[in-house]
Tab-separated table of N, CA, C and O in Angstrom:
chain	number	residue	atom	x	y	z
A	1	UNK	N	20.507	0.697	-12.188
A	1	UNK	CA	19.487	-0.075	-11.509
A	1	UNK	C	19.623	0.115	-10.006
A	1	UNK	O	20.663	-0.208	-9.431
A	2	UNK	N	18.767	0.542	-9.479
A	2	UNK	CA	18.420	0.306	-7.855
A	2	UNK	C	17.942	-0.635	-7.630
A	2	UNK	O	17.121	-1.207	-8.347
A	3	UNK	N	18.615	-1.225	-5.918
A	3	UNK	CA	18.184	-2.217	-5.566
A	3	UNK	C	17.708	-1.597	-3.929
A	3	UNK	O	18.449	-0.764	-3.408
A	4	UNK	N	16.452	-2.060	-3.191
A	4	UNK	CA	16.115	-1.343	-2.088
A	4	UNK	C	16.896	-3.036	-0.634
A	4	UNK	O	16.866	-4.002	-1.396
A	5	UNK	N	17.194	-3.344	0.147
A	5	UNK	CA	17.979	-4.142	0.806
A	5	UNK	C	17.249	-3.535	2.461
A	5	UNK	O	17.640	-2.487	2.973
A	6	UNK	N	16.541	-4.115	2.874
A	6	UNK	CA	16.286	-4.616	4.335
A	6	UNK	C	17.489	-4.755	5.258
A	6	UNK	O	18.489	-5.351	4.857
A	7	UNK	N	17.429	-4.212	6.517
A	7	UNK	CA	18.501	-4.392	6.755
A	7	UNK	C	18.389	-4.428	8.545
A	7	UNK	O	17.760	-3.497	9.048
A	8	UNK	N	18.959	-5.431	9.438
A	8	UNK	CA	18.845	-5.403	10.418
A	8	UNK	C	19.786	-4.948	11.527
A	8	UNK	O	19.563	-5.041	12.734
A	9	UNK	N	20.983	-4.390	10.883
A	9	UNK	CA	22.272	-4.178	11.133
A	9	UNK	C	22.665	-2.811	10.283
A	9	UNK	O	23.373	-3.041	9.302
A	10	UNK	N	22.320	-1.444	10.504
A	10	UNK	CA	22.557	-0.384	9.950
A	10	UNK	C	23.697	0.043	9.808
A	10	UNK	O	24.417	0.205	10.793
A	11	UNK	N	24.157	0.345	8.443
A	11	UNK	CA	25.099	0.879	8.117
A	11	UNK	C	25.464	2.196	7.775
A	11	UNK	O	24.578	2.807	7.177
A	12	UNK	N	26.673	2.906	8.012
A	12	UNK	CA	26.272	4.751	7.684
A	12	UNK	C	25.768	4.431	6.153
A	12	UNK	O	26.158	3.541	5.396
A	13	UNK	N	24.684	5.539	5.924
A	13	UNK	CA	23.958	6.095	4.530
A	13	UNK	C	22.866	5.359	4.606
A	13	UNK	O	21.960	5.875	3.951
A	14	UNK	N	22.467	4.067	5.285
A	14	UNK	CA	21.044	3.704	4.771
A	14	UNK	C	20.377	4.538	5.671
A	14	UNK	O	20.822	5.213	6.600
A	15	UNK	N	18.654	4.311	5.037
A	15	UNK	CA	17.779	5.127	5.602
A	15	UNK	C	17.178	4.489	6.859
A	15	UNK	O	17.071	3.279	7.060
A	16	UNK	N	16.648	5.894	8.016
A	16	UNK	CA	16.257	4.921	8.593
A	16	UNK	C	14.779	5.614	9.181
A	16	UNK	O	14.780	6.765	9.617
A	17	UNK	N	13.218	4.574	9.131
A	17	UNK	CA	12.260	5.015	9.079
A	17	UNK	C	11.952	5.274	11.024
A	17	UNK	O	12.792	4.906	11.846
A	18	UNK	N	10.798	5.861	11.375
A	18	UNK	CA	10.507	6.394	12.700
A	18	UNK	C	9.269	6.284	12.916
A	18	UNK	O	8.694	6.774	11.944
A	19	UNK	N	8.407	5.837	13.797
A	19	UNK	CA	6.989	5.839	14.115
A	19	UNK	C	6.981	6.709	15.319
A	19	UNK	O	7.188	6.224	16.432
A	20	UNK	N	6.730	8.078	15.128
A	20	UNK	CA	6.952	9.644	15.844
A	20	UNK	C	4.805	9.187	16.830
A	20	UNK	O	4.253	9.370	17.915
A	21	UNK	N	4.577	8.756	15.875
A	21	UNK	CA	3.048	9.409	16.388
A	21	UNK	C	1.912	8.441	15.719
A	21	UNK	O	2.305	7.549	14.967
A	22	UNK	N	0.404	8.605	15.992
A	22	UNK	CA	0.032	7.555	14.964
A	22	UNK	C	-0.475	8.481	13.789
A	22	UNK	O	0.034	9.599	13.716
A	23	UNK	N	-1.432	8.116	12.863
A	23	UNK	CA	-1.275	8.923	12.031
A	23	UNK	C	-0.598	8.402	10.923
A	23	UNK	O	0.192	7.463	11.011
A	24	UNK	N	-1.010	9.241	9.415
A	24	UNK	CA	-0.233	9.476	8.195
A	24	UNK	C	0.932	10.424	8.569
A	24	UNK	O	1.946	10.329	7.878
A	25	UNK	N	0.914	11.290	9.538
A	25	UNK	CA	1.685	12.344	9.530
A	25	UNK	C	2.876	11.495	10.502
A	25	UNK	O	4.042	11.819	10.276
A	26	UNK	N	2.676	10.598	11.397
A	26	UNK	CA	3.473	9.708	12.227
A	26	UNK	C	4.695	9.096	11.821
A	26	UNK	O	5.203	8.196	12.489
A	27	UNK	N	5.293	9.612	10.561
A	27	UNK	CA	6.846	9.204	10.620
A	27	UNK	C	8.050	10.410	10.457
A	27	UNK	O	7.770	11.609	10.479
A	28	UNK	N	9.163	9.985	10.322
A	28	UNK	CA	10.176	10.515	10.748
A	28	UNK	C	11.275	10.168	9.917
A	28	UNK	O	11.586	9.128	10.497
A	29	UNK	N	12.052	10.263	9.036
A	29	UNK	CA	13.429	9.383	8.543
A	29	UNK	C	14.351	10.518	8.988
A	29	UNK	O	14.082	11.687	9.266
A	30	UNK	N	15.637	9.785	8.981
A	30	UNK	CA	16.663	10.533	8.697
A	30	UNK	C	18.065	9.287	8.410
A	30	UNK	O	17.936	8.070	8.540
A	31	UNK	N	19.152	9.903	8.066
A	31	UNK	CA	20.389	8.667	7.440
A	31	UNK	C	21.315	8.504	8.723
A	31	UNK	O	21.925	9.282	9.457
A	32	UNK	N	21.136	7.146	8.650
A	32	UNK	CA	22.440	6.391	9.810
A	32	UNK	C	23.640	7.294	9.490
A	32	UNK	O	23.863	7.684	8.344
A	33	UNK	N	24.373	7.597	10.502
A	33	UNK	CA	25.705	7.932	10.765
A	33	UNK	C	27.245	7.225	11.387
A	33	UNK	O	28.407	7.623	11.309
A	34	UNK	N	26.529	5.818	12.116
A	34	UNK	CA	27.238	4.912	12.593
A	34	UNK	C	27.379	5.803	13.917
A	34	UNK	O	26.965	6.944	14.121
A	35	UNK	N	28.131	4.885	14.804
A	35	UNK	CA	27.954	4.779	15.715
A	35	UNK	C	26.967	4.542	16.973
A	35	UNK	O	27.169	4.555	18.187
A	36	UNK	N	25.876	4.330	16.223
A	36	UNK	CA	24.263	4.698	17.011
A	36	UNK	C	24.052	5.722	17.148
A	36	UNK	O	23.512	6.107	18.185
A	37	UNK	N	24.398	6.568	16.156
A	37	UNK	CA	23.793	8.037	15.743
A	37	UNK	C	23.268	7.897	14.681
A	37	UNK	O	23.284	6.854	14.026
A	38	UNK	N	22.555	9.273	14.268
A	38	UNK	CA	21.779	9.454	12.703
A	38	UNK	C	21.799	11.262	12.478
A	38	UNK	O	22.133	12.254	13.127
A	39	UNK	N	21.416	11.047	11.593
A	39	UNK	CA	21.290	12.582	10.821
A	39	UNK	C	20.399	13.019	10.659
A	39	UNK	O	20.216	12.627	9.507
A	40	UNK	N	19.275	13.790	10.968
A	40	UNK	CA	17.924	14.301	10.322
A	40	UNK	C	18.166	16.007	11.142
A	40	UNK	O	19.017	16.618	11.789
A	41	UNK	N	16.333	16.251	10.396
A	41	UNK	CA	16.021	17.621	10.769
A	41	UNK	C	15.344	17.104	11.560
A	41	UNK	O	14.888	15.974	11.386
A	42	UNK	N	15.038	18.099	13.027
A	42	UNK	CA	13.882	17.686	14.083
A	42	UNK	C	12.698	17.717	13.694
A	42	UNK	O	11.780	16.939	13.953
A	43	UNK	N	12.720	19.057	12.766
A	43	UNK	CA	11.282	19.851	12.888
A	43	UNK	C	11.649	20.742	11.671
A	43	UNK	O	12.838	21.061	11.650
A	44	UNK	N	10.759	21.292	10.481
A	44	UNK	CA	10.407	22.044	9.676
A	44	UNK	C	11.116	23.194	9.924
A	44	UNK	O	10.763	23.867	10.892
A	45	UNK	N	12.009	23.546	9.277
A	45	UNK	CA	12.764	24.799	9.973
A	45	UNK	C	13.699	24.957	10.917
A	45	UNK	O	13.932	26.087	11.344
A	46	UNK	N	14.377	23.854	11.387
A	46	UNK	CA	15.862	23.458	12.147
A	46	UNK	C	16.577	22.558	11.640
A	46	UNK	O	16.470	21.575	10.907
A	47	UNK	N	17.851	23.514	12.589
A	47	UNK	CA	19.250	23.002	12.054
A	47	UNK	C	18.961	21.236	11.883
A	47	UNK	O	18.211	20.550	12.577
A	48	UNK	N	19.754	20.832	10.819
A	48	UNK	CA	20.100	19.459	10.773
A	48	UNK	C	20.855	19.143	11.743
A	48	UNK	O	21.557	20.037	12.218
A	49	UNK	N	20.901	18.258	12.111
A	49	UNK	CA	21.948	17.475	13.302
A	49	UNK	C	21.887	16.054	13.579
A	49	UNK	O	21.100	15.217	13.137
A	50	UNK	N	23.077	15.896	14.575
A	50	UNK	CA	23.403	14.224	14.498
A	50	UNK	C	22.859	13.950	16.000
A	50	UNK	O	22.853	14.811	16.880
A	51	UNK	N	22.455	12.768	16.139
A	51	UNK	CA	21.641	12.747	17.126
A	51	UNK	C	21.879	10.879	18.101
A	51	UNK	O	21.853	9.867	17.400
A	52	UNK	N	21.969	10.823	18.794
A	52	UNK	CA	21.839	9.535	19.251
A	52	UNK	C	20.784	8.710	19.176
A	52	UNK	O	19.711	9.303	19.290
A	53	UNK	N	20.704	7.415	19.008
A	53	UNK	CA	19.855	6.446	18.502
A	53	UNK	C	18.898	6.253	19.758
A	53	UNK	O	17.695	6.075	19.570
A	54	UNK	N	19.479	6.292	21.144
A	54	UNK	CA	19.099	5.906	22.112
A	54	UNK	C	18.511	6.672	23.300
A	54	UNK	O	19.424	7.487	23.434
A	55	UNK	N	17.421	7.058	24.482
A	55	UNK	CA	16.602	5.862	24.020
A	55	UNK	C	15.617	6.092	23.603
A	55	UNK	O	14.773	5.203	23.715
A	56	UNK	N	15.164	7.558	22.821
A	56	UNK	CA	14.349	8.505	22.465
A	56	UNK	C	13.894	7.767	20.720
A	56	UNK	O	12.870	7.151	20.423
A	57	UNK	N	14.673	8.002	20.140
A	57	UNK	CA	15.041	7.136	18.827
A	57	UNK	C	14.993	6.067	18.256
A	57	UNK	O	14.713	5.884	17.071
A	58	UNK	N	15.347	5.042	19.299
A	58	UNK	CA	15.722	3.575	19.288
A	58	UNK	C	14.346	2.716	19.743
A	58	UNK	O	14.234	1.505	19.553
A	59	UNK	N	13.642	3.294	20.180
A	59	UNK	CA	12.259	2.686	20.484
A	59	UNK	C	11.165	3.238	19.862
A	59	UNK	O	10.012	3.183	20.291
A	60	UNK	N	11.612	3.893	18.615
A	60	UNK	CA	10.592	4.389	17.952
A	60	UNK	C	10.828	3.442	16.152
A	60	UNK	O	9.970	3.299	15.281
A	61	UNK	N	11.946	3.077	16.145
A	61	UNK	CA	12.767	2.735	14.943
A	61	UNK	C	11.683	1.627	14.390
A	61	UNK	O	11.344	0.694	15.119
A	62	UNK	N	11.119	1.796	12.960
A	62	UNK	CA	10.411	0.929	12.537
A	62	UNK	C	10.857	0.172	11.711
A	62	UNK	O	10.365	-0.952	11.609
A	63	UNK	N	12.145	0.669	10.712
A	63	UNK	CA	12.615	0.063	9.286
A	63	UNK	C	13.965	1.040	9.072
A	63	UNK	O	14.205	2.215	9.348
A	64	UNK	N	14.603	0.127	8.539
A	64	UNK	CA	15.665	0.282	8.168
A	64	UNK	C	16.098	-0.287	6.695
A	64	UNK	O	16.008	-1.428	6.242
A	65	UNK	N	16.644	1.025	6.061
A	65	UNK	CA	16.945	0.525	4.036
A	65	UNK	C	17.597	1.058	4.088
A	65	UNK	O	17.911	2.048	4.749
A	66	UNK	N	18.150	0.232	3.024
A	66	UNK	CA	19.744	0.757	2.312
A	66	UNK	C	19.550	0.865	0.608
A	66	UNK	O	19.405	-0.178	-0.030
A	67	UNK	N	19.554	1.713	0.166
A	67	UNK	CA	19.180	1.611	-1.521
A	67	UNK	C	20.869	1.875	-2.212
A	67	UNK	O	21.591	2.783	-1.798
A	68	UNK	N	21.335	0.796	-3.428
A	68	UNK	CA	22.011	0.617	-4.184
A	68	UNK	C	21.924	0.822	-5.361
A	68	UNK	O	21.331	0.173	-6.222
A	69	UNK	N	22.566	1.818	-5.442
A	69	UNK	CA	22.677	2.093	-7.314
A	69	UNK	C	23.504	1.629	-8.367
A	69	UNK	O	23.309	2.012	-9.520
């Protein structure tokens, strides 16, 4: 059973959502890493990487989940 958990306080592995633009095409996820970093791809075809939350990131941040299995 999965459970999906709201979360206002990110922990490494939950997901975390992005409002990039407006639009259907306007989001972004990638997984907390702790520290006020995260993990995603930038762009279709680049390296994955860890990235700082702030202040590029951090003012775009719409939602944050953590899913439990």
């Amino acid at each position: 059973r999965r459970v999906l958990f709201r979360s206002s306080s990110p922990r490494p592995g939950d997901i975390m959502v992005f409002r990039t633009s407006s639009g259907p095409r306007g989001l972004h996820t990638g997984i907390y890493a702790g520290n006020n970093t995260f993990i995603h791809s930038p762009s279709r075809g680049k390296t994955v990487r860890r990235e700082n939350m702030q202040p590029y990131w951090g003012n775009r941040l719409i939602a944050v989940r953590r899913i439990v299995i």
